[in-house]
Amino acid sequence: MILNKLLLKSFGKFQNREIVLKEGINVVYGENESGKSTMHTFLRAMFFGLRRMRGKASRTDTYTRYKPWGENARYEGILWFTCGEKRFRLERDFSVPQSPATLFCETDGELLSVADGDLDMLLGNISETVFQNTVFVPQAKSRTEEGLYTELRDYLADFQGTGDIRFNLEGAEEILKGRKKFWEQKEKEEQQKKEQEETRIRYKIQHEQAEMENLEENLKSLEKNSGMLKGQTAKLERAEREAEKQKKSSRRFQTIWRIWTVFLAVIAMLGIGNRISFAVMAFLLCLLLAAGAGLWFYEKRQTFTEDAGRENAENYARIRERQKVLLESQRERVTRLENLEEEYRELRRNNEALLRIRKEIRSITLAMQKLQEAAKRMQGFTGGILTRKMSEAISGITGGKYRQVVLDKNFQIYLDTEETCLELHQVSYGTAEQVYLSLRMACREILCREEELPLVLDETFAMYDRRRLLETLKYISQRNSQVILFSCNKREIEILGEAGITFHCIEL
């Protein structure tokens, strides 16, 4: 891809400012606050748009920072570029954040769709993260940002096979973690459900056992009372039988007693008429009263004995009926208790749902282990590719002073001096910046394989000495079809001229 022309219709301080770019090195020179960073941001915004933050963050975000200075300006721009042998025009209106861009192929006269991915295809299907960490270097930000390693690792996941297939390891790991968390939650719920069911059945068993104990106590009490009543009833029955035997003989006695009583009454009445002595009369009256009282007492005693026998018999019958009911209830509770105990044992044995869930968890855990093993193997492969390309880049940038870069398992960078490995904090700031630039160049070769994009640098070489700047400019001019270099001093222009490197200068 070659950028041909920019038209900043309304962007930051610029109004209808046209910039023509060419192949090779383009040096955009201007003093501080001349608009270099504005133009640098414009390039990224044309390709990926401008996101507007929310709340307080929106006051200082990139969208607000580069709003047009004019009151009624529309906040828009146009970019012309060539991709392959076709020329394209990309238009954006930033007035509404995230508004769609218009992409037009001037060669074919065809209106393309940014929403359907036509622009992404022209950019080689790279993400904004890759763009900002490879070919697009902001001011004083040679160091790569968070996210580059993930993009690099995902891209190279199956690089050995095709060099083209992307596999998102982190995405796959997140999916597995999510599935594992889901099944762990299911296991917890199933375990709680099982425990609650077991507790419910245990409570029922305990309740039935308590009821059984009460039934047994009641049956024992009824049996005791039944025995007592049975004994009393037996005695009464014997008394009744004796009384029945005596009834026959006592009937004659009662008849005689009644006759005797009547006789005494008649004698007494006759005696009164014949004026018998008072003593005899008193004696006869006493005999009459005694005979009547004896007859009344005898009849009462017989009635009491019969009533007591009947009452005992009725109580005994009620107790026996109650015993029968309790025994029937006891048999039912025994059956219910046996069923509950069997259900409880079956529930304790039935772990099918839990076993299935735990099998899923074990499978996911195994898959995560295999994924991590694959990630480690891939990391070694990825590190090997990146190390080789970084070493080539740092050797070219430093003119051969440093030839080897070492990456550890965590992708920490070291410089091999053939005597020792230096961490970046042990070298000069300028050398560290060169290492990070070499990292960008290496990642660019790996991640931007489908389409070579222009290298856009904003004040990247401020800490370089003249010798390393010359070596770096030579290296990037040989490795890039187009370079856009923003600078506030003329050192790059002078060195390019002295080295005889062709370049195009734009002065702001």
Short mmCIF file of C-alpha atoms in Angstrom, two decimals:
data_model
loop_
_atom_site.label_atom_id
_atom_site.label_comp_id
_atom_site.label_asym_id
_atom_site.label_seq_id
_atom_site.Cartn_x
_atom_site.Cartn_y
_atom_site.Cartn_z
CA MET A 1 0.00 0.00 0.00
CA ILE A 2 1.20 3.48 -0.94
CA LEU A 3 -0.40 6.64 0.47
CA ASN A 4 -0.75 9.19 -2.33
CA LYS A 5 -2.51 12.22 -0.91
CA LEU A 6 -4.11 13.54 2.25
CA LEU A 7 -6.82 16.18 2.40
CA LEU A 8 -7.43 17.43 5.93
CA LYS A 9 -10.69 19.22 5.18
CA SER A 10 -11.40 19.99 8.84
CA PHE A 11 -9.15 18.26 11.33
CA GLY A 12 -7.49 19.98 14.26
CA LYS A 13 -5.86 23.21 13.16
CA PHE A 14 -5.98 22.27 9.47
CA GLN A 15 -8.64 23.49 7.05
CA ASN A 16 -8.53 22.12 3.50
CA ARG A 17 -4.85 21.30 3.81
CA GLU A 18 -3.60 18.98 1.05
CA ILE A 19 -0.46 16.86 1.47
CA VAL A 20 1.04 14.88 -1.43
CA LEU A 21 3.08 11.78 -0.53
CA LYS A 22 5.38 9.62 -2.66
CA GLU A 23 7.01 6.21 -2.58
CA GLY A 24 10.22 5.88 -0.58
CA ILE A 25 10.97 8.17 2.34
CA ASN A 26 8.74 11.20 2.97
CA VAL A 27 10.01 13.67 5.57
CA VAL A 28 7.29 15.91 7.03
CA TYR A 29 9.28 18.74 8.61
CA GLY A 30 7.87 21.42 10.89
CA GLU A 31 8.58 23.25 14.09
CA ASN A 32 6.80 22.43 17.31
CA GLU A 33 3.01 22.92 17.13
CA SER A 34 3.11 23.08 13.36
CA GLY A 35 0.66 20.12 13.13
CA LYS A 36 2.90 17.09 12.69
CA SER A 37 1.19 15.04 15.43
CA THR A 38 -2.19 16.16 14.08
CA MET A 39 -1.33 14.82 10.65
CA HIS A 40 0.10 11.66 12.21
CA THR A 41 -3.16 11.06 14.12
CA PHE A 42 -5.18 11.85 10.98
CA LEU A 43 -3.62 8.87 9.20
CA ARG A 44 -4.68 6.42 11.91
CA ALA A 45 -8.11 8.03 12.22
CA MET A 46 -8.77 7.65 8.48
CA PHE A 47 -8.11 3.92 8.64
CA PHE A 48 -9.70 3.06 12.00
CA GLY A 49 -11.93 5.99 12.93
CA LEU A 50 -11.99 7.97 16.17
CA ARG A 51 -13.62 6.61 19.29
CA ARG A 52 -15.16 9.04 21.71
CA MET A 53 -14.88 8.34 25.42
CA ARG A 54 -17.72 8.82 27.88
CA GLY A 55 -18.06 11.02 30.93
CA LYS A 56 -15.11 13.07 32.12
CA ALA A 57 -12.71 11.14 29.87
CA SER A 58 -14.41 12.64 26.80
CA ARG A 59 -13.00 16.08 27.70
CA THR A 60 -9.42 15.05 26.90
CA ASP A 61 -9.79 12.09 24.53
CA THR A 62 -8.33 11.99 21.01
CA TYR A 63 -11.68 12.81 19.43
CA THR A 64 -12.00 16.06 21.40
CA ARG A 65 -8.33 16.95 21.11
CA TYR A 66 -8.39 17.03 17.31
CA LYS A 67 -11.79 18.59 16.73
CA PRO A 68 -11.63 21.37 14.11
CA TRP A 69 -10.79 24.81 15.44
CA GLY A 70 -13.42 26.53 13.30
CA GLU A 71 -16.88 26.95 14.82
CA ASN A 72 -18.88 25.38 11.98
CA ALA A 73 -16.23 23.03 10.57
CA ARG A 74 -17.49 19.51 9.71
CA TYR A 75 -14.57 17.48 11.10
CA GLU A 76 -13.75 15.35 8.05
CA GLY A 77 -10.99 14.30 5.69
CA ILE A 78 -10.05 12.30 2.58
CA LEU A 79 -7.20 9.89 1.94
CA TRP A 80 -6.05 8.63 -1.50
CA PHE A 81 -3.94 5.49 -1.61
CA THR A 82 -2.83 2.80 -4.03
CA CYS A 83 -3.15 -0.89 -3.26
CA GLY A 84 -1.89 -3.34 -5.84
CA GLU A 85 -2.43 -1.53 -9.10
CA LYS A 86 -5.66 0.19 -8.09
CA ARG A 87 -6.22 3.64 -6.68
CA PHE A 88 -8.72 4.17 -3.85
CA ARG A 89 -10.33 7.14 -2.13
CA LEU A 90 -11.29 6.89 1.52
CA GLU A 91 -13.58 9.55 3.00
CA ARG A 92 -14.58 9.96 6.65
CA ASP A 93 -16.90 12.31 8.49
CA PHE A 94 -15.83 12.43 12.15
CA SER A 95 -18.69 14.68 13.22
CA VAL A 96 -20.55 11.60 14.44
CA PRO A 97 -18.18 9.20 16.28
CA GLN A 98 -17.99 5.72 14.76
CA SER A 99 -19.70 6.96 11.60
CA PRO A 100 -19.04 4.67 8.61
CA ALA A 101 -16.43 5.64 6.06
CA THR A 102 -16.88 5.79 2.29
CA LEU A 103 -14.44 3.74 0.19
CA PHE A 104 -14.35 4.23 -3.55
CA CYS A 105 -12.16 2.46 -6.10
CA GLU A 106 -11.30 5.16 -8.63
CA THR A 107 -9.69 2.64 -10.96
CA ASP A 108 -12.83 0.50 -11.34
CA GLY A 109 -15.38 3.17 -10.49
CA GLU A 110 -16.77 0.87 -7.76
CA LEU A 111 -18.18 1.90 -4.40
CA LEU A 112 -16.92 -0.53 -1.77
CA SER A 113 -18.29 -1.29 1.71
CA VAL A 114 -16.20 -0.53 4.78
CA ALA A 115 -18.84 -2.15 6.98
CA ASP A 116 -18.49 -5.44 5.06
CA GLY A 117 -14.71 -5.49 5.55
CA ASP A 118 -13.41 -4.18 2.21
CA LEU A 119 -11.10 -1.70 3.94
CA ASP A 120 -9.90 -4.40 6.36
CA MET A 121 -9.02 -6.57 3.39
CA LEU A 122 -6.95 -3.77 1.83
CA LEU A 123 -5.14 -3.33 5.17
CA GLY A 124 -4.26 -7.02 5.25
CA ASN A 125 -6.90 -7.78 7.89
CA ILE A 126 -4.81 -6.41 10.72
CA SER A 127 -6.32 -4.97 13.89
CA GLU A 128 -5.81 -1.44 15.14
CA THR A 129 -3.65 -2.90 17.91
CA VAL A 130 -1.27 -4.43 15.38
CA PHE A 131 -1.26 -1.22 13.31
CA GLN A 132 -0.29 0.91 16.31
CA ASN A 133 2.37 -1.53 17.48
CA THR A 134 4.11 -2.09 14.16
CA VAL A 135 4.00 0.50 11.37
CA PHE A 136 2.46 3.39 13.31
CA VAL A 137 4.84 4.88 15.88
CA PRO A 138 3.48 7.86 17.89
CA GLN A 139 5.71 10.54 19.32
CA ALA A 140 8.05 9.21 22.05
CA LYS A 141 6.35 5.81 21.95
CA SER A 142 8.70 3.37 20.33
CA ARG A 143 7.84 0.86 23.00
CA THR A 144 5.03 -1.49 22.04
CA GLU A 145 1.77 -1.34 23.89
CA GLU A 146 -0.04 -4.08 25.76
CA GLY A 147 -1.83 -6.43 23.43
CA LEU A 148 0.91 -6.90 20.81
CA TYR A 149 2.14 -10.15 22.33
CA THR A 150 -1.39 -11.61 22.28
CA GLU A 151 -1.90 -10.62 18.66
CA LEU A 152 1.51 -12.04 17.72
CA ARG A 153 0.98 -15.29 19.59
CA ASP A 154 -2.52 -15.82 18.18
CA TYR A 155 -1.33 -15.18 14.63
CA LEU A 156 1.51 -17.67 14.93
CA ALA A 157 -0.55 -20.38 16.63
CA ASP A 158 -0.57 -22.53 13.49
CA PHE A 159 2.16 -20.75 11.60
CA GLN A 160 4.18 -23.94 11.16
CA GLY A 161 1.37 -25.51 9.16
CA THR A 162 0.30 -22.78 6.79
CA GLY A 163 1.73 -19.51 7.99
CA ASP A 164 -1.73 -18.13 7.46
CA ILE A 165 -4.21 -19.64 9.92
CA ARG A 166 -4.98 -17.73 13.12
CA PHE A 167 -6.04 -19.45 16.30
CA ASN A 168 -7.02 -17.36 19.30
CA LEU A 169 -5.43 -19.17 22.24
CA GLU A 170 -6.62 -16.71 24.83
CA GLY A 171 -10.12 -16.80 23.34
CA ALA A 172 -10.12 -20.60 23.47
CA GLU A 173 -8.83 -20.55 27.03
CA GLU A 174 -11.50 -18.06 28.06
CA ILE A 175 -14.19 -20.24 26.49
CA LEU A 176 -12.90 -23.28 28.38
CA LYS A 177 -12.72 -21.30 31.62
CA GLY A 178 -16.27 -20.16 31.09
CA ARG A 179 -17.44 -23.72 30.43
CA LYS A 180 -15.56 -25.01 33.46
CA LYS A 181 -17.07 -22.31 35.65
CA PHE A 182 -20.52 -23.20 34.30
CA TRP A 183 -20.11 -26.91 35.10
CA GLU A 184 -18.56 -26.17 38.50
CA GLN A 185 -21.62 -24.10 39.30
CA LYS A 186 -23.83 -26.95 38.06
CA GLU A 187 -21.88 -29.36 40.27
CA LYS A 188 -22.40 -27.08 43.27
CA GLU A 189 -26.12 -26.76 42.55
CA GLU A 190 -26.51 -30.52 42.00
CA GLN A 191 -24.59 -31.26 45.21
CA GLN A 192 -26.76 -28.81 47.15
CA LYS A 193 -29.91 -30.28 45.62
CA LYS A 194 -28.78 -33.80 46.53
CA GLU A 195 -27.88 -32.77 50.08
CA GLN A 196 -31.22 -30.99 50.50
CA GLU A 197 -33.08 -34.09 49.28
CA GLU A 198 -31.07 -36.31 51.63
CA THR A 199 -31.79 -33.93 54.52
CA ARG A 200 -35.51 -33.97 53.67
CA ILE A 201 -35.63 -37.77 53.64
CA ARG A 202 -33.54 -38.02 56.83
CA TYR A 203 -35.99 -35.66 58.54
CA LYS A 204 -38.91 -37.81 57.39
CA ILE A 205 -37.16 -40.95 58.65
CA GLN A 206 -36.51 -39.32 62.01
CA HIS A 207 -40.13 -38.18 62.18
CA GLU A 208 -41.41 -41.68 61.37
CA GLN A 209 -39.06 -43.20 63.95
CA ALA A 210 -40.30 -40.74 66.59
CA GLU A 211 -43.90 -41.57 65.70
CA MET A 212 -43.09 -45.28 65.91
CA GLU A 213 -41.68 -44.78 69.40
CA ASN A 214 -44.84 -42.91 70.45
CA LEU A 215 -46.99 -45.69 69.01
CA GLU A 216 -45.02 -48.30 70.91
CA GLU A 217 -45.38 -46.31 74.15
CA ASN A 218 -49.13 -45.99 73.58
CA LEU A 219 -49.45 -49.68 72.79
CA LYS A 220 -47.54 -50.58 75.95
CA SER A 221 -49.79 -48.28 78.00
CA LEU A 222 -52.93 -49.73 76.38
CA GLU A 223 -51.65 -53.25 76.92
CA LYS A 224 -51.09 -52.49 80.59
CA ASN A 225 -54.56 -50.95 80.97
CA SER A 226 -56.06 -53.78 78.97
CA GLY A 227 -54.48 -56.31 81.31
CA MET A 228 -55.80 -54.52 84.35
CA LEU A 229 -59.30 -54.24 82.89
CA LYS A 230 -59.14 -57.81 81.76
CA GLY A 231 -58.35 -58.91 85.34
CA GLN A 232 -61.11 -56.76 86.80
CA THR A 233 -63.56 -57.96 84.19
CA ALA A 234 -62.62 -61.55 84.94
CA LYS A 235 -63.28 -60.99 88.62
CA LEU A 236 -66.61 -59.34 87.85
CA GLU A 237 -67.51 -62.13 85.49
CA ARG A 238 -66.77 -64.66 88.24
CA ALA A 239 -68.85 -62.59 90.65
CA GLU A 240 -71.63 -62.44 88.12
CA ARG A 241 -71.52 -66.18 87.64
CA GLU A 242 -71.63 -66.67 91.38
CA ALA A 243 -74.44 -64.15 91.61
CA GLU A 244 -76.30 -65.94 88.81
CA LYS A 245 -76.05 -69.19 90.76
CA GLN A 246 -77.28 -67.41 93.82
CA LYS A 247 -80.11 -65.76 91.92
CA LYS A 248 -82.00 -69.01 91.64
CA SER A 249 -81.71 -69.75 95.34
CA SER A 250 -82.20 -66.11 96.25
CA ARG A 251 -85.46 -65.92 94.33
CA ARG A 252 -87.02 -68.31 96.87
CA PHE A 253 -85.35 -66.25 99.58
CA GLN A 254 -86.71 -63.05 98.12
CA THR A 255 -90.21 -64.58 97.83
CA ILE A 256 -90.07 -65.82 101.41
CA TRP A 257 -88.61 -62.47 102.48
CA ARG A 258 -91.38 -60.59 100.79
CA ILE A 259 -94.04 -62.97 102.27
CA TRP A 260 -92.42 -62.57 105.66
CA THR A 261 -92.46 -58.81 105.27
CA VAL A 262 -96.13 -58.87 104.27
CA PHE A 263 -96.90 -61.21 107.14
CA LEU A 264 -95.22 -58.93 109.60
CA ALA A 265 -97.11 -55.99 108.18
CA VAL A 266 -100.42 -57.85 108.53
CA ILE A 267 -99.60 -58.97 112.09
CA ALA A 268 -98.67 -55.42 112.95
CA MET A 269 -101.94 -54.08 111.61
CA LEU A 270 -103.95 -56.77 113.39
CA GLY A 271 -101.98 -56.17 116.53
CA ILE A 272 -102.85 -52.53 116.45
CA GLY A 273 -106.50 -53.42 116.14
CA ASN A 274 -106.33 -55.91 119.01
CA ARG A 275 -104.28 -53.57 121.08
CA ILE A 276 -101.20 -55.71 121.53
CA SER A 277 -98.49 -54.44 123.77
CA PHE A 278 -96.31 -51.60 122.60
CA ALA A 279 -93.12 -53.67 123.01
CA VAL A 280 -94.44 -56.39 120.75
CA MET A 281 -95.53 -53.76 118.25
CA ALA A 282 -92.14 -52.09 118.26
CA PHE A 283 -90.43 -55.42 117.78
CA LEU A 284 -92.64 -56.24 114.83
CA LEU A 285 -91.98 -52.83 113.21
CA CYS A 286 -88.23 -53.30 113.61
CA LEU A 287 -88.46 -56.70 112.01
CA LEU A 288 -90.46 -55.13 109.17
CA LEU A 289 -87.92 -52.35 108.60
CA ALA A 290 -84.98 -54.73 108.73
CA ALA A 291 -86.63 -57.02 106.22
CA GLY A 292 -87.29 -54.10 103.80
CA ALA A 293 -83.77 -52.69 104.16
CA GLY A 294 -82.22 -56.10 103.56
CA LEU A 295 -84.28 -56.60 100.48
CA TRP A 296 -83.35 -53.10 99.10
CA PHE A 297 -79.61 -53.56 99.83
CA TYR A 298 -79.55 -56.97 98.20
CA GLU A 299 -81.20 -55.66 95.03
CA LYS A 300 -78.89 -52.60 94.92
CA ARG A 301 -75.83 -54.79 95.30
CA GLN A 302 -76.94 -56.91 92.42
CA THR A 303 -77.57 -53.83 90.23
CA PHE A 304 -74.12 -52.31 91.06
CA THR A 305 -72.32 -55.50 90.24
CA GLU A 306 -74.06 -55.76 86.90
CA ASP A 307 -73.36 -52.08 86.01
CA ALA A 308 -69.65 -52.36 86.93
CA GLY A 309 -69.33 -55.46 84.81
CA ARG A 310 -70.91 -53.78 81.83
CA GLU A 311 -68.68 -50.64 82.20
CA ASN A 312 -65.53 -52.73 82.45
CA ALA A 313 -66.57 -54.71 79.43
CA GLU A 314 -67.20 -51.53 77.41
CA ASN A 315 -63.84 -50.00 78.46
CA TYR A 316 -62.04 -53.19 77.57
CA ALA A 317 -63.73 -53.25 74.17
CA ARG A 318 -62.72 -49.61 73.51
CA ILE A 319 -59.12 -50.33 74.51
CA ARG A 320 -59.00 -53.35 72.24
CA GLU A 321 -60.38 -51.26 69.36
CA ARG A 322 -57.77 -48.54 70.05
CA GLN A 323 -55.05 -51.19 70.10
CA LYS A 324 -56.26 -52.46 66.76
CA VAL A 325 -56.12 -48.95 65.24
CA LEU A 326 -52.64 -48.30 66.66
CA LEU A 327 -51.35 -51.64 65.42
CA GLU A 328 -52.65 -50.87 61.93
CA SER A 329 -50.99 -47.43 62.07
CA GLN A 330 -47.78 -49.06 63.27
CA ARG A 331 -47.77 -51.45 60.32
CA GLU A 332 -48.32 -48.55 57.90
CA ARG A 333 -45.50 -46.54 59.48
CA VAL A 334 -43.16 -49.53 59.36
CA THR A 335 -43.87 -49.83 55.63
CA ARG A 336 -43.40 -46.08 55.13
CA LEU A 337 -40.16 -46.11 57.13
CA GLU A 338 -38.79 -49.01 55.09
CA ASN A 339 -39.65 -47.16 51.85
CA LEU A 340 -37.97 -43.97 53.09
CA GLU A 341 -34.84 -45.83 54.14
CA GLU A 342 -34.68 -47.53 50.74
CA GLU A 343 -35.20 -44.16 49.00
CA TYR A 344 -32.41 -42.65 51.11
CA ARG A 345 -30.02 -45.49 50.26
CA GLU A 346 -30.92 -45.18 46.58
CA LEU A 347 -30.34 -41.42 46.70
CA ARG A 348 -26.95 -41.91 48.32
CA ARG A 349 -26.02 -44.43 45.66
CA ASN A 350 -27.40 -42.38 42.74
CA ASN A 351 -24.56 -40.02 41.72
CA GLU A 352 -25.19 -40.23 37.98
CA ALA A 353 -25.81 -36.49 37.52
CA LEU A 354 -22.80 -35.53 39.63
CA LEU A 355 -20.58 -38.06 37.88
CA ARG A 356 -21.62 -36.69 34.48
CA ILE A 357 -20.89 -33.12 35.59
CA ARG A 358 -17.54 -34.08 37.09
CA LYS A 359 -16.67 -35.91 33.90
CA GLU A 360 -17.32 -32.67 31.97
CA ILE A 361 -15.11 -30.74 34.41
CA ARG A 362 -12.30 -33.30 34.07
CA SER A 363 -12.58 -33.14 30.28
CA ILE A 364 -12.40 -29.34 30.29
CA THR A 365 -9.47 -29.39 32.73
CA LEU A 366 -7.65 -31.84 30.47
CA ALA A 367 -8.39 -29.67 27.43
CA MET A 368 -7.00 -26.62 29.27
CA GLN A 369 -3.85 -28.56 30.15
CA LYS A 370 -3.40 -29.63 26.54
CA LEU A 371 -4.02 -26.05 25.42
CA GLN A 372 -1.39 -24.76 27.84
CA GLU A 373 1.06 -27.38 26.61
CA ALA A 374 0.36 -26.33 23.03
CA ALA A 375 0.78 -22.69 24.05
CA LYS A 376 4.20 -23.46 25.55
CA ARG A 377 5.29 -25.28 22.42
CA MET A 378 3.96 -22.47 20.26
CA GLN A 379 5.61 -19.88 22.48
CA GLY A 380 8.96 -21.50 21.83
CA PHE A 381 8.30 -21.51 18.10
CA THR A 382 6.97 -17.94 18.13
CA GLY A 383 9.91 -16.77 20.18
CA GLY A 384 12.29 -18.38 17.70
CA ILE A 385 10.76 -16.54 14.72
CA LEU A 386 10.59 -13.25 16.57
CA THR A 387 14.14 -13.60 17.91
CA ARG A 388 15.52 -14.23 14.44
CA LYS A 389 13.71 -11.30 12.84
CA MET A 390 14.52 -8.94 15.72
CA SER A 391 18.16 -9.92 15.54
CA GLU A 392 18.20 -9.10 11.83
CA ALA A 393 16.55 -5.75 12.51
CA ILE A 394 18.81 -4.72 15.43
CA SER A 395 21.89 -5.72 13.49
CA GLY A 396 20.79 -3.52 10.59
CA ILE A 397 19.77 -0.58 12.79
CA THR A 398 22.95 -0.61 14.91
CA GLY A 399 25.30 -1.27 12.00
CA GLY A 400 26.21 -4.70 13.37
CA LYS A 401 27.13 -3.59 16.90
CA TYR A 402 24.38 -5.78 18.32
CA ARG A 403 23.66 -8.92 16.34
CA GLN A 404 21.61 -11.10 18.67
CA VAL A 405 18.41 -10.50 20.65
CA VAL A 406 17.31 -13.04 23.27
CA LEU A 407 13.72 -13.56 24.43
CA ASP A 408 12.88 -15.49 27.59
CA LYS A 409 9.72 -17.52 28.15
CA ASN A 410 7.88 -14.36 29.23
CA PHE A 411 9.01 -12.51 26.09
CA GLN A 412 11.36 -10.28 28.06
CA ILE A 413 14.04 -8.84 25.76
CA TYR A 414 17.81 -9.14 26.30
CA LEU A 415 20.74 -8.01 24.16
CA ASP A 416 23.48 -10.57 23.60
CA THR A 417 26.89 -8.88 23.45
CA GLU A 418 28.71 -12.24 22.99
CA GLU A 419 30.04 -11.70 26.51
CA THR A 420 26.81 -11.31 28.48
CA CYS A 421 23.08 -10.77 28.08
CA LEU A 422 21.98 -7.26 28.99
CA GLU A 423 18.53 -6.30 30.11
CA LEU A 424 17.17 -3.18 28.48
CA HIS A 425 17.48 -1.11 31.64
CA GLN A 426 21.24 -1.78 31.48
CA VAL A 427 21.69 -0.09 28.09
CA SER A 428 21.24 3.53 27.06
CA TYR A 429 17.81 4.97 26.40
CA GLY A 430 18.71 5.39 22.74
CA THR A 431 19.74 1.73 22.42
CA ALA A 432 16.55 0.62 24.16
CA GLU A 433 14.56 2.70 21.65
CA GLN A 434 16.37 0.95 18.82
CA VAL A 435 15.56 -2.44 20.33
CA TYR A 436 11.87 -1.54 20.47
CA LEU A 437 11.99 -0.28 16.90
CA SER A 438 13.53 -3.59 15.86
CA LEU A 439 10.69 -5.35 17.70
CA ARG A 440 8.20 -3.31 15.67
CA MET A 441 9.98 -4.13 12.43
CA ALA A 442 10.06 -7.84 13.27
CA CYS A 443 6.40 -7.88 14.26
CA ARG A 444 5.55 -5.99 11.09
CA GLU A 445 7.13 -8.71 8.98
CA ILE A 446 5.22 -11.37 10.90
CA LEU A 447 1.82 -9.75 11.33
CA CYS A 448 1.53 -7.63 8.19
CA ARG A 449 2.38 -10.32 5.70
CA GLU A 450 -0.71 -9.92 3.55
CA GLU A 451 -0.12 -6.25 2.72
CA GLU A 452 2.98 -4.09 3.14
CA LEU A 453 1.85 -0.95 4.93
CA PRO A 454 3.65 2.41 5.03
CA LEU A 455 5.90 2.97 8.04
CA VAL A 456 4.72 6.09 9.89
CA LEU A 457 7.18 7.54 12.45
CA ASP A 458 6.57 10.61 14.61
CA GLU A 459 9.76 12.03 16.17
CA THR A 460 11.06 8.49 16.63
CA PHE A 461 14.80 9.26 16.28
CA ALA A 462 15.22 12.08 18.79
CA MET A 463 17.57 9.98 21.01
CA TYR A 464 19.63 8.49 18.14
CA ASP A 465 23.19 9.65 17.48
CA ARG A 466 24.10 10.54 13.89
CA ARG A 467 25.80 7.23 13.14
CA ARG A 468 22.90 5.08 14.34
CA LEU A 469 20.39 7.41 12.72
CA LEU A 470 22.20 6.95 9.40
CA GLU A 471 22.21 3.16 9.80
CA THR A 472 18.53 3.17 10.77
CA LEU A 473 17.51 5.35 7.81
CA LYS A 474 19.43 3.08 5.46
CA TYR A 475 17.78 0.01 6.98
CA ILE A 476 14.19 1.30 6.80
CA SER A 477 14.67 2.72 3.29
CA GLN A 478 15.73 -0.71 2.08
CA ARG A 479 12.97 -2.60 3.93
CA ASN A 480 9.97 -0.34 3.27
CA SER A 481 8.29 0.80 0.09
CA GLN A 482 7.06 3.93 1.82
CA VAL A 483 8.16 5.71 4.99
CA ILE A 484 6.50 8.83 6.41
CA LEU A 485 8.84 10.48 8.90
CA PHE A 486 7.65 13.41 11.03
CA SER A 487 10.44 15.56 12.52
CA CYS A 488 10.91 18.95 14.13
CA ASN A 489 14.58 19.28 13.10
CA LYS A 490 16.48 18.97 9.86
CA ARG A 491 18.94 16.35 11.02
CA GLU A 492 17.12 13.54 9.17
CA ILE A 493 17.02 15.68 5.99
CA GLU A 494 20.78 16.41 6.24
CA ILE A 495 21.74 12.77 6.88
CA LEU A 496 19.52 11.50 4.03
CA GLY A 497 21.14 14.04 1.72
CA GLU A 498 24.67 13.11 2.81
CA ALA A 499 23.92 9.39 2.37
CA GLY A 500 22.45 9.98 -1.08
CA ILE A 501 19.12 8.44 -0.10
CA THR A 502 16.25 9.78 -2.21
CA PHE A 503 13.47 11.36 -0.18
CA HIS A 504 10.48 13.67 -0.55
CA CYS A 505 10.27 16.64 1.84
CA ILE A 506 7.02 18.29 2.99
CA GLU A 507 7.42 21.41 5.07
CA LEU A 508 4.58 22.52 7.34
#
